[in-house]
PDB file of C-alpha atoms and ligand atoms in Angstrom:
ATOM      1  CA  UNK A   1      80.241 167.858 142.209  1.00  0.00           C
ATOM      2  CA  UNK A   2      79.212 170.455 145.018  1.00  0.00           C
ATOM      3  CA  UNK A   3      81.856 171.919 147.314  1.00  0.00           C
ATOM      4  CA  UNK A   4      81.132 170.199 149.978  1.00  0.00           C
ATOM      5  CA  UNK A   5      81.954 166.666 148.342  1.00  0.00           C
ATOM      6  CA  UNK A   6      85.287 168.334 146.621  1.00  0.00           C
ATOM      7  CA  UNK A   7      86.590 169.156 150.379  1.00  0.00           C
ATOM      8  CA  UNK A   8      85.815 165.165 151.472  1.00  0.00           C
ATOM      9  CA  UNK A   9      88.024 164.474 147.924  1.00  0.00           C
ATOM     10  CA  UNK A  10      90.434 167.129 149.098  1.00  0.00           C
ATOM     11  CA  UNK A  11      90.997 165.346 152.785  1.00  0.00           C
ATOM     12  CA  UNK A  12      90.785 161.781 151.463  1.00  0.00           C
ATOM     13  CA  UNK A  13      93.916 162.914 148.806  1.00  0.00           C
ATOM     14  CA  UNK A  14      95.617 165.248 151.518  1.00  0.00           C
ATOM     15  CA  UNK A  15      94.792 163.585 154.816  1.00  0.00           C
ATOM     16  CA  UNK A  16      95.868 165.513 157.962  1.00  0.00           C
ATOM     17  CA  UNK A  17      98.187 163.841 160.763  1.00  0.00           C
ATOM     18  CA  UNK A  18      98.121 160.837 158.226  1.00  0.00           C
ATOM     19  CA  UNK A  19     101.436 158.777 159.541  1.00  0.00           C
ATOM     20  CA  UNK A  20     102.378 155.395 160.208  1.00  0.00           C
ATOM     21  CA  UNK A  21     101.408 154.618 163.899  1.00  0.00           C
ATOM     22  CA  UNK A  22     104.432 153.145 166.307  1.00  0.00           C
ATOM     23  CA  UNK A  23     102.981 151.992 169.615  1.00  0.00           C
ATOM     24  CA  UNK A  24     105.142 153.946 171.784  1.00  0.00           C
ATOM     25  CA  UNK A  25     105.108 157.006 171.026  1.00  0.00           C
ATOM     26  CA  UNK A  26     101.591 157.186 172.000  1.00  0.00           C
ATOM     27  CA  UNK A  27      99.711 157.961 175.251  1.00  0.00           C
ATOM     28  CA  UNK A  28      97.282 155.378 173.343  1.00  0.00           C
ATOM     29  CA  UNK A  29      96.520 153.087 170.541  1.00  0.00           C
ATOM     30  CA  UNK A  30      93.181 152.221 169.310  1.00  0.00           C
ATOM     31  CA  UNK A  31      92.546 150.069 166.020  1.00  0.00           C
ATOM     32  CA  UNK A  32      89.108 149.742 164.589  1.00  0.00           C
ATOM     33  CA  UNK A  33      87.856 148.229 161.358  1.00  0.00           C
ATOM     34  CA  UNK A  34      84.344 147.748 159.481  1.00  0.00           C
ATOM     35  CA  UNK A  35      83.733 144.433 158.864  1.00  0.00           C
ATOM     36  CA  UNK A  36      81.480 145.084 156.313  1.00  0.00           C
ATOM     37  CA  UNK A  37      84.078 146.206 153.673  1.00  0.00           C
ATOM     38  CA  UNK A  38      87.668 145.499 155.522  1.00  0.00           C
ATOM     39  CA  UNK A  39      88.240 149.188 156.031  1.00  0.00           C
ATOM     40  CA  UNK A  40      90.483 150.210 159.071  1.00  0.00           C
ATOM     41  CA  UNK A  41      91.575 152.758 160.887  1.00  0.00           C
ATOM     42  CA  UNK A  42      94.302 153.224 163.902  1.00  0.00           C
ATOM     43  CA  UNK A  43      94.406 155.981 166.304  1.00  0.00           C
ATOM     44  CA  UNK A  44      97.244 157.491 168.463  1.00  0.00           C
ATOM     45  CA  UNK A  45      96.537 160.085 171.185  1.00  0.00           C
ATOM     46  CA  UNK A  46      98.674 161.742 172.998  1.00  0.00           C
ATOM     47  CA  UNK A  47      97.525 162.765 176.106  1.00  0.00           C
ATOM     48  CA  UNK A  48      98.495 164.834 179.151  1.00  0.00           C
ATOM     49  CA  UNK A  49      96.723 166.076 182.002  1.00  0.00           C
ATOM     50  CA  UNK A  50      93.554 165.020 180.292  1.00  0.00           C
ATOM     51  CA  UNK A  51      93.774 166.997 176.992  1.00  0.00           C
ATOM     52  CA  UNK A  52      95.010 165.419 173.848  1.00  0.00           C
ATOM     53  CA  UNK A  53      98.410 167.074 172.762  1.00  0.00           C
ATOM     54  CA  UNK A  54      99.159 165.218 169.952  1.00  0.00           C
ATOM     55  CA  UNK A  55      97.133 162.905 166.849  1.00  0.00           C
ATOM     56  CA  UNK A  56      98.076 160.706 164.452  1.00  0.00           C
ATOM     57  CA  UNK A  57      96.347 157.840 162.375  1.00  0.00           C
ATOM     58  CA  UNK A  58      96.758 155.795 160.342  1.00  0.00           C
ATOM     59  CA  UNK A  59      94.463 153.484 157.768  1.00  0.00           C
ATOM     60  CA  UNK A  60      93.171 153.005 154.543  1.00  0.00           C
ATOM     61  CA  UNK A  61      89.357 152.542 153.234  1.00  0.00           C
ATOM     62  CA  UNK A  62      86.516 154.672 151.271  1.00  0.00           C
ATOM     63  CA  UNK A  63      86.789 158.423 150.863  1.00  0.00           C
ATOM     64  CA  UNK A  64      84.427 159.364 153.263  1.00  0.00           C
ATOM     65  CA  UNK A  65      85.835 157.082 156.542  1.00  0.00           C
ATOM     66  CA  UNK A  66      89.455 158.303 155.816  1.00  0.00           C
ATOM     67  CA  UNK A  67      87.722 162.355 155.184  1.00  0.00           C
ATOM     68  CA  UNK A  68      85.692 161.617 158.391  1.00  0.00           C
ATOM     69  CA  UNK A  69      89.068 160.727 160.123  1.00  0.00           C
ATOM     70  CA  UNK A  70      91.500 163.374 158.796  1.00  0.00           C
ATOM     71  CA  UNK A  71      88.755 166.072 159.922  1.00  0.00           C
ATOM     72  CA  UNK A  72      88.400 164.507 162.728  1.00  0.00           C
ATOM     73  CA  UNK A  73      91.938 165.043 163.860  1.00  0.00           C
ATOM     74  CA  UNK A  74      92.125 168.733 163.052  1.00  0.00           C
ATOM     75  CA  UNK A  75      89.527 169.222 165.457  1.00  0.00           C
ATOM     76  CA  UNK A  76      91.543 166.956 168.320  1.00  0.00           C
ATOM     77  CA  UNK A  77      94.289 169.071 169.675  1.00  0.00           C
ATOM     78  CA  UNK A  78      94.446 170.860 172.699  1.00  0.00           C
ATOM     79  CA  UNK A  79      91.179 169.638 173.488  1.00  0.00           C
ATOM     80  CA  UNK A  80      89.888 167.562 176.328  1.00  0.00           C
ATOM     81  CA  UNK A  81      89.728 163.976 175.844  1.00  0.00           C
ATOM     82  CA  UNK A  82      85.972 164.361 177.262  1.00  0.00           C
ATOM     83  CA  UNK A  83      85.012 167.510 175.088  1.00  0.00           C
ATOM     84  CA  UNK A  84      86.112 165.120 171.578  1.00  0.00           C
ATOM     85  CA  UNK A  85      83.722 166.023 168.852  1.00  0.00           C
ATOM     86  CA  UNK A  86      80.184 163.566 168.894  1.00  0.00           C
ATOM     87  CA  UNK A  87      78.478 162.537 165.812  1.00  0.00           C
ATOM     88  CA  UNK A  88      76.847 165.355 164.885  1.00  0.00           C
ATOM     89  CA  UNK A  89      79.906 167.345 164.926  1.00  0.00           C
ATOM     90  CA  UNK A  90      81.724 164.642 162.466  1.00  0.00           C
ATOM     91  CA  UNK A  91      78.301 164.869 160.234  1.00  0.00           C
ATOM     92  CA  UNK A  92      79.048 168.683 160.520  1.00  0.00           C
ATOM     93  CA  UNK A  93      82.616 168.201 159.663  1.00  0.00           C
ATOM     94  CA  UNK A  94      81.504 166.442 156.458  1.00  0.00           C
ATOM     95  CA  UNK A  95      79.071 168.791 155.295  1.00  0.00           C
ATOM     96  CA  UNK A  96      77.145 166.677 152.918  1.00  0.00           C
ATOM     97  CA  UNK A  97      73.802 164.683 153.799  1.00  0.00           C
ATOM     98  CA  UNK A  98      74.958 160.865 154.549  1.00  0.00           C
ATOM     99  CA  UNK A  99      72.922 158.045 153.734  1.00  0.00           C
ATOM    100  CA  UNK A 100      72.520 155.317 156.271  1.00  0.00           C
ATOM    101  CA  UNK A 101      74.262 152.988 154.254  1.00  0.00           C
ATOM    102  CA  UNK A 102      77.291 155.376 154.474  1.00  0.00           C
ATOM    103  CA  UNK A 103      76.895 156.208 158.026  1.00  0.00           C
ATOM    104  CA  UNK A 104      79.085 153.600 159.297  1.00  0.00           C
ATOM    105  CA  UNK A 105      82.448 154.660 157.065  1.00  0.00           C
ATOM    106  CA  UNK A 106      81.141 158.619 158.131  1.00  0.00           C
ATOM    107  CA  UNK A 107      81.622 157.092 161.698  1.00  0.00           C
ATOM    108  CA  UNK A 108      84.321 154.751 162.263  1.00  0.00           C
ATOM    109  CA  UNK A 109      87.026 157.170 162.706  1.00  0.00           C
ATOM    110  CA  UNK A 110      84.872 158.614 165.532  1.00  0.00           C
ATOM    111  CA  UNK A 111      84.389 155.003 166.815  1.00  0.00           C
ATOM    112  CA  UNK A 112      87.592 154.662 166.599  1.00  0.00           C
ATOM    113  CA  UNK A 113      88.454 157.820 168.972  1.00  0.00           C
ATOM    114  CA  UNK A 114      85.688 156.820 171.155  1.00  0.00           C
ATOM    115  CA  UNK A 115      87.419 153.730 171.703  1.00  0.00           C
ATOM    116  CA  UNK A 116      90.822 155.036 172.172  1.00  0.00           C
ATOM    117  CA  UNK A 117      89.317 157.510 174.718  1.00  0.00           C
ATOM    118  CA  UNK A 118      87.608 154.091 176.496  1.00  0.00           C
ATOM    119  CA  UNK A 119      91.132 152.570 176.963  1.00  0.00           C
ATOM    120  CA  UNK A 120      92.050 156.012 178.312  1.00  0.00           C
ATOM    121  CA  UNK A 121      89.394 156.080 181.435  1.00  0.00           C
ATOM    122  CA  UNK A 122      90.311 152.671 182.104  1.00  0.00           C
ATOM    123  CA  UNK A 123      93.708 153.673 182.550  1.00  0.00           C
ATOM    124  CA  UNK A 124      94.943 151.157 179.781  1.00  0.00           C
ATOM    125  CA  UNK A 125      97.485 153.850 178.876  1.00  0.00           C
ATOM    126  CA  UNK A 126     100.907 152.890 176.898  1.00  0.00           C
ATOM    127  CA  UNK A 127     104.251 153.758 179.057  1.00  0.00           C
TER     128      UNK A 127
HETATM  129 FE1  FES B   1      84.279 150.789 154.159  1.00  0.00          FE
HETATM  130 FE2  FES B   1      83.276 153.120 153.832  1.00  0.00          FE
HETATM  131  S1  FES B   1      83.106 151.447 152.457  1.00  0.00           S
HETATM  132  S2  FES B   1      84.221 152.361 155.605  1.00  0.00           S
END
């Protein structure tokens, strides 16, 4: 096993800002699942002023979608909601080669910011 694989194991055993998600204390609340497998992910942004200030998720699925998602929200805070990291930063994040099969659990977390951030510009904030 190269390195690269051992720090997806390492996030998928440790996830960061891994928490049960309660509604309100979030700007916004995004759930997303794969209905190929079941796997699912929930996002919770806080957001003020535009930039995110606070990120938590929540989910359970393959190593690679719940990796994808606990790099993913390392790489959140203090940014803008518009300046989130794209796909080829998550690919980046990930470091190994993903097959297409794969791509989709390497992506939902993203989708599942993405989405989040949709609510946001349409002003379907909580509070
Ligand atoms: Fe379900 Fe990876 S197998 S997201």
């Amino acid at each position: 096993m190269d390195l690269y694989a051992e720090n997806i194991l390492e996030h998928y055993r440790s996830p960061r800002g891994k928490k049960p998600i309660n509604d309100g204390a979030w700007s916004v609340v995004h759930h997303e699942d794969n209905p190929s497998c079941g796997d699912e992910l929930t996002i919770g942004l806080k957001v003020e002023n535009g930039k995110i200030t606070a990120v938590a998720w929540d989910g359970s699925g393959c190593a690679i979608s719940q990796a994808a998602m606990s790099m993913l929200s390392e790489e959140l805070i203090g940014k803008d909601i518009a300046d989130a990291p794209g796909k080829k930063e998550v690919l980046e994040l990930l470091g190994v080669p993903v097959s297409a099969r794969r791509m989709k659990c390497a992506m939902l977390g993203l989708h599942t910011l993405l989405n989040a951030a949709k609510k946001i510009e349409g002003g379907k904030l909580n509070s």
